[in-house]
C-alpha cells in the first residue's frame, strides 16, 4: 500500500487529509471520502462562507473583532477555516459577497482565483496561511492550509492532556515538566494555558479560545503563557480571542513555535507573540492577526527578580504572515529591562495589513541604557494602504520605561524590503533618530529597500535623520 501511495504522489495525484485524520492513515493511502471533522455543537460558525477542499466540506468558524464598549477597529467580524493536505488541494469558496474584485493575500503566493457565479476557486501546492478578501479587510476568510499532522498522541498516552473533538470549558490549564497538551481537530477549548518547566509540548489542530472572558479577566495572564520554560514546542493550534496578550514567552530558552495561527483582535493589549527576557526562540510558518503589536520583544525582568535581567537574544522569525488592526507589526524594545537584545532576525515575511496611521510598521526603540544589536529584516513584503509611517529607529525612553536613560542601537540591516500597494500620497516615512554620543545609532544599512517601485536613497523623500547617527548606508 505504501508503494501505491508513492506511485500516486509520483504521477501528481493528491491525497487530502482534512483536520483530524490520523497520521498512519494519511501517510499510507489516499484519503477516504469522509475524512472531514465537523465543527462541534455550540461552536461559533460563519454564515458568510462555505469551503470545500478536494470536494470535501471544511468547517468555517467566525471571529469577532471588538468588544461592544471598545473603539471599533477597521474590518468587522471575519471567518476562518483550517485543513491539512498533502500534494495538491483544490479550494472552492462560496459566498454571497461580491467576487468581482476578490483578492487572495499574501500577494507573494501569486494566487489568482477563478470566479464562477458565487464561487471562487484555486489550487494549492504548498501549505501556508491565506486571507481571501472579497471586500478588502472587511469580513475576510482566513484560510489555514496545514501540512499533514504526524505522530499525533492518543487520548490514553501517558503525560498527555488530551482534548478531543467537542467544546470544552477547561478554564486554567497548567503544564509542567514532560507534559503534552493536545488539542485535536474539531476541539474548541475555552481556557488559558500556563506552562512552566522543561520538555513541554503543545500541539494539534484544535482551537484554544479566550472568548469567554472580558479584557484582563481571563483564567491567566495570557491565553498561552510559557513561563520559565526550556525546550518547548508549540505547533499547529489556533489561538483565538485572548483577553490580553495572546502568547507570551517569558524567561524561557529553546522554544520552537511552528504553524501557529493567532486570530485575536477583539480588545486592547491583544499583542500577538511577545518575547520577554527569552533566548533561542524560533517562530516559523505562522500567522498573526492581532489588535496590538504582532511581534514584540520586551525586557520586563524585574518581574522575576533582581538584575542583571536575562537578555532577549537569538530570536528567529521566518515564513510568516502578519496583520495588525491597530498598532505596530514589530515593536522591539519599549520595555527594555534586559541585559541586552541581540541577534533578532526576521526573514521571508508578508505583512497583509496594518491599519493605524500613527504607528510605524517597524518600531525599534531600545531604552533604559540597554544595548540592542544585530537586528536583520530580510525579504519583507508589505501590503501598504497609505499609512504615513513605515520604519522608526528611536532609542529614547517610552511611556513604559522605568528609567529616563536612552538606549544604544547598532548593526541593523534592512535587506530586500518592499512596500507596495496603495500610496495615497504617503510613501511611508523612515525616521532614524539617535539620542546622544553615549547612546547612538551606529551601523544601519538599507539594502534594496523599495517603496512603491523606487529604491531608497539618501535623498529620497520622507526620510528623517537626526541626533547621534553614525555609519548610515543606503545600498
Short mmCIF file of C-alpha atoms in Angstrom, two decimals, residues 128-323:
data_model
loop_
_atom_site.label_atom_id
_atom_site.label_comp_id
_atom_site.label_asym_id
_atom_site.label_seq_id
_atom_site.Cartn_x
_atom_site.Cartn_y
_atom_site.Cartn_z
CA UNK A 128 0.55 28.32 4.36
CA UNK A 129 -1.91 30.93 5.66
CA UNK A 130 -4.05 32.91 3.25
CA UNK A 131 -6.53 35.77 3.50
CA UNK A 132 -9.36 35.57 0.98
CA UNK A 133 -10.75 39.09 0.64
CA UNK A 134 -13.87 39.79 -1.43
CA UNK A 135 -14.14 43.26 0.13
CA UNK A 136 -10.62 44.01 1.30
CA UNK A 137 -10.20 43.94 5.07
CA UNK A 138 -13.94 43.86 5.65
CA UNK A 139 -15.06 40.37 6.66
CA UNK A 140 -12.37 38.22 5.02
CA UNK A 141 -11.93 34.46 5.18
CA UNK A 142 -8.65 33.40 6.76
CA UNK A 143 -7.67 30.04 5.32
CA UNK A 144 -5.08 27.91 7.12
CA UNK A 145 -3.69 25.21 4.85
CA UNK A 146 -1.62 22.90 7.05
CA UNK A 147 0.86 20.16 6.22
CA UNK A 148 -0.23 16.67 7.30
CA UNK A 149 -0.07 16.12 11.03
CA UNK A 150 2.50 13.49 12.01
CA UNK A 151 2.73 11.35 15.12
CA UNK A 152 -0.28 12.71 16.98
CA UNK A 153 -0.61 11.30 20.52
CA UNK A 154 -3.61 9.28 21.63
CA UNK A 155 -6.03 10.07 24.46
CA UNK A 156 -4.54 7.33 26.65
CA UNK A 157 -0.87 8.27 26.17
CA UNK A 158 0.92 8.99 29.42
CA UNK A 159 1.57 12.61 30.36
CA UNK A 160 -0.79 13.84 27.62
CA UNK A 161 -3.57 16.31 28.38
CA UNK A 162 -5.90 15.36 25.54
CA UNK A 163 -8.88 17.38 24.31
CA UNK A 164 -10.80 15.58 21.60
CA UNK A 165 -13.43 16.93 19.20
CA UNK A 166 -16.10 18.98 21.01
CA UNK A 167 -16.45 22.09 23.11
CA UNK A 168 -14.52 22.03 26.40
CA UNK A 169 -14.91 24.51 29.27
CA UNK A 170 -11.39 23.99 30.55
CA UNK A 171 -10.60 27.24 32.39
CA UNK A 172 -6.97 27.40 33.55
CA UNK A 173 -4.67 24.63 32.27
CA UNK A 174 -1.30 24.13 33.97
CA UNK A 175 1.54 22.25 32.25
CA UNK A 176 4.77 21.03 33.84
CA UNK A 177 7.90 19.02 33.02
CA UNK A 178 7.48 16.49 30.24
CA UNK A 179 3.77 17.07 29.66
CA UNK A 180 1.99 17.35 26.32
CA UNK A 181 -1.18 19.31 25.67
CA UNK A 182 -3.02 18.06 22.59
CA UNK A 183 -5.97 19.86 21.03
CA UNK A 184 -7.45 17.53 18.42
CA UNK A 185 -9.05 18.70 15.23
CA UNK A 186 -12.63 19.69 15.98
CA UNK A 187 -11.80 20.69 19.55
CA UNK A 188 -12.72 24.16 20.85
CA UNK A 189 -11.14 24.59 24.28
CA UNK A 190 -12.28 27.61 26.28
CA UNK A 191 -9.45 28.38 28.67
CA UNK A 192 -5.93 29.61 29.11
CA UNK A 193 -2.64 27.73 29.32
CA UNK A 194 0.21 28.42 31.72
CA UNK A 195 3.29 26.26 31.13
CA UNK A 196 6.36 26.22 33.36
CA UNK A 197 9.04 23.55 33.11
CA UNK A 198 11.12 21.55 30.66
CA UNK A 199 10.33 19.45 27.61
CA UNK A 200 6.71 20.58 27.25
CA UNK A 201 4.78 20.07 24.01
CA UNK A 202 1.61 21.89 22.91
CA UNK A 203 0.20 20.72 19.60
CA UNK A 204 -2.75 19.69 17.46
CA UNK A 205 -5.21 21.29 15.06
CA UNK A 206 -7.79 22.48 17.58
CA UNK A 207 -8.71 25.93 18.88
CA UNK A 208 -7.73 27.48 22.23
CA UNK A 209 -10.37 30.17 22.76
CA UNK A 210 -10.37 33.01 25.30
CA UNK A 211 -13.66 34.48 24.18
CA UNK A 212 -15.50 33.57 27.39
CA UNK A 213 -13.67 36.28 29.35
CA UNK A 214 -13.62 40.06 29.36
CA UNK A 215 -10.42 42.03 28.97
CA UNK A 216 -7.89 41.26 31.73
CA UNK A 217 -10.33 38.86 33.43
CA UNK A 218 -9.25 35.52 31.99
CA UNK A 219 -8.00 32.46 33.90
CA UNK A 220 -4.38 33.59 33.48
CA UNK A 221 -2.20 36.49 32.39
CA UNK A 222 -2.34 35.42 28.74
CA UNK A 223 -4.17 32.95 26.56
CA UNK A 224 -0.93 30.95 26.26
CA UNK A 225 1.98 31.65 28.58
CA UNK A 226 5.38 29.95 28.52
CA UNK A 227 6.84 30.99 31.85
CA UNK A 228 10.42 29.98 32.71
CA UNK A 229 10.35 27.12 30.23
CA UNK A 230 13.11 25.25 28.45
CA UNK A 231 12.93 23.00 25.39
CA UNK A 232 9.31 23.68 24.49
CA UNK A 233 7.46 23.32 21.19
CA UNK A 234 4.09 24.74 20.15
CA UNK A 235 2.74 23.50 16.82
CA UNK A 236 -0.38 23.62 14.71
CA UNK A 237 -3.01 25.08 17.04
CA UNK A 238 -5.25 28.12 16.60
CA UNK A 239 -5.21 30.80 19.33
CA UNK A 240 -8.43 32.80 19.31
CA UNK A 241 -9.72 35.90 21.11
CA UNK A 242 -7.48 36.40 24.09
CA UNK A 243 -8.43 38.73 26.96
CA UNK A 244 -4.93 40.30 26.89
CA UNK A 245 -1.65 39.29 25.26
CA UNK A 246 -2.26 36.20 23.20
CA UNK A 247 1.04 34.36 23.52
CA UNK A 248 3.81 35.31 25.96
CA UNK A 249 7.25 33.67 26.09
CA UNK A 250 8.82 34.87 29.35
CA UNK A 251 12.16 33.92 30.91
CA UNK A 252 12.44 30.91 28.61
CA UNK A 253 15.02 29.19 26.39
CA UNK A 254 14.91 26.89 23.40
CA UNK A 255 11.35 27.49 22.24
CA UNK A 256 10.05 26.38 18.84
CA UNK A 257 6.76 27.83 17.55
CA UNK A 258 5.61 26.37 14.24
CA UNK A 259 2.42 26.71 12.19
CA UNK A 260 0.58 28.53 14.97
CA UNK A 261 -2.36 30.69 13.96
CA UNK A 262 -3.38 33.74 16.03
CA UNK A 263 -6.93 35.01 15.38
CA UNK A 264 -7.26 37.59 18.11
CA UNK A 265 -8.23 41.18 17.52
CA UNK A 266 -11.11 41.91 19.85
CA UNK A 267 -9.61 44.04 22.63
CA UNK A 268 -6.80 46.39 23.53
CA UNK A 269 -3.40 44.95 24.59
CA UNK A 270 -4.09 41.99 22.32
CA UNK A 271 -0.41 41.51 21.32
CA UNK A 272 0.21 38.50 19.12
CA UNK A 273 3.51 36.97 20.36
CA UNK A 274 5.65 38.72 22.98
CA UNK A 275 9.22 37.53 23.60
CA UNK A 276 10.16 38.67 27.12
CA UNK A 277 13.67 38.11 28.52
CA UNK A 278 13.92 34.90 26.48
CA UNK A 279 16.56 33.33 24.24
CA UNK A 280 16.77 30.92 21.32
CA UNK A 281 13.19 31.29 20.15
CA UNK A 282 12.08 30.41 16.61
CA UNK A 283 8.71 31.26 15.06
CA UNK A 284 8.09 29.71 11.64
CA UNK A 285 5.25 29.22 9.16
CA UNK A 286 2.77 31.02 11.40
CA UNK A 287 0.02 33.62 11.12
CA UNK A 288 -0.86 36.51 13.44
CA UNK A 289 -3.84 38.81 13.35
CA UNK A 290 -3.87 40.96 16.48
CA UNK A 291 -5.27 44.27 17.61
CA UNK A 292 -1.99 45.38 19.17
CA UNK A 293 1.61 44.61 18.16
CA UNK A 294 2.04 41.39 16.18
CA UNK A 295 5.55 40.60 17.45
CA UNK A 296 7.21 42.42 20.33
CA UNK A 297 10.46 41.93 22.22
CA UNK A 298 10.35 43.16 25.78
CA UNK A 299 12.57 43.38 28.83
CA UNK A 300 10.47 43.11 31.97
CA UNK A 301 12.97 41.22 34.07
CA UNK A 302 12.03 42.87 37.36
CA UNK A 303 9.04 40.55 37.44
CA UNK A 304 11.45 37.66 38.06
CA UNK A 305 13.99 39.13 40.46
CA UNK A 306 16.99 41.44 40.62
CA UNK A 307 19.28 42.49 37.78
CA UNK A 308 21.10 41.56 35.63
CA UNK A 309 17.90 40.72 33.82
CA UNK A 310 18.01 37.98 31.19
CA UNK A 311 18.54 39.13 27.60
CA UNK A 312 16.35 38.71 24.56
CA UNK A 313 18.63 37.05 22.05
CA UNK A 314 18.72 34.62 19.14
CA UNK A 315 15.16 35.21 18.02
CA UNK A 316 14.38 33.98 14.51
CA UNK A 317 11.05 34.56 12.75
CA UNK A 318 10.61 33.14 9.25
CA UNK A 319 7.92 32.45 6.64
CA UNK A 320 5.07 34.13 8.49
CA UNK A 321 2.08 36.32 7.58
CA UNK A 322 1.24 39.23 9.90
CA UNK A 323 -1.71 41.61 10.32
#
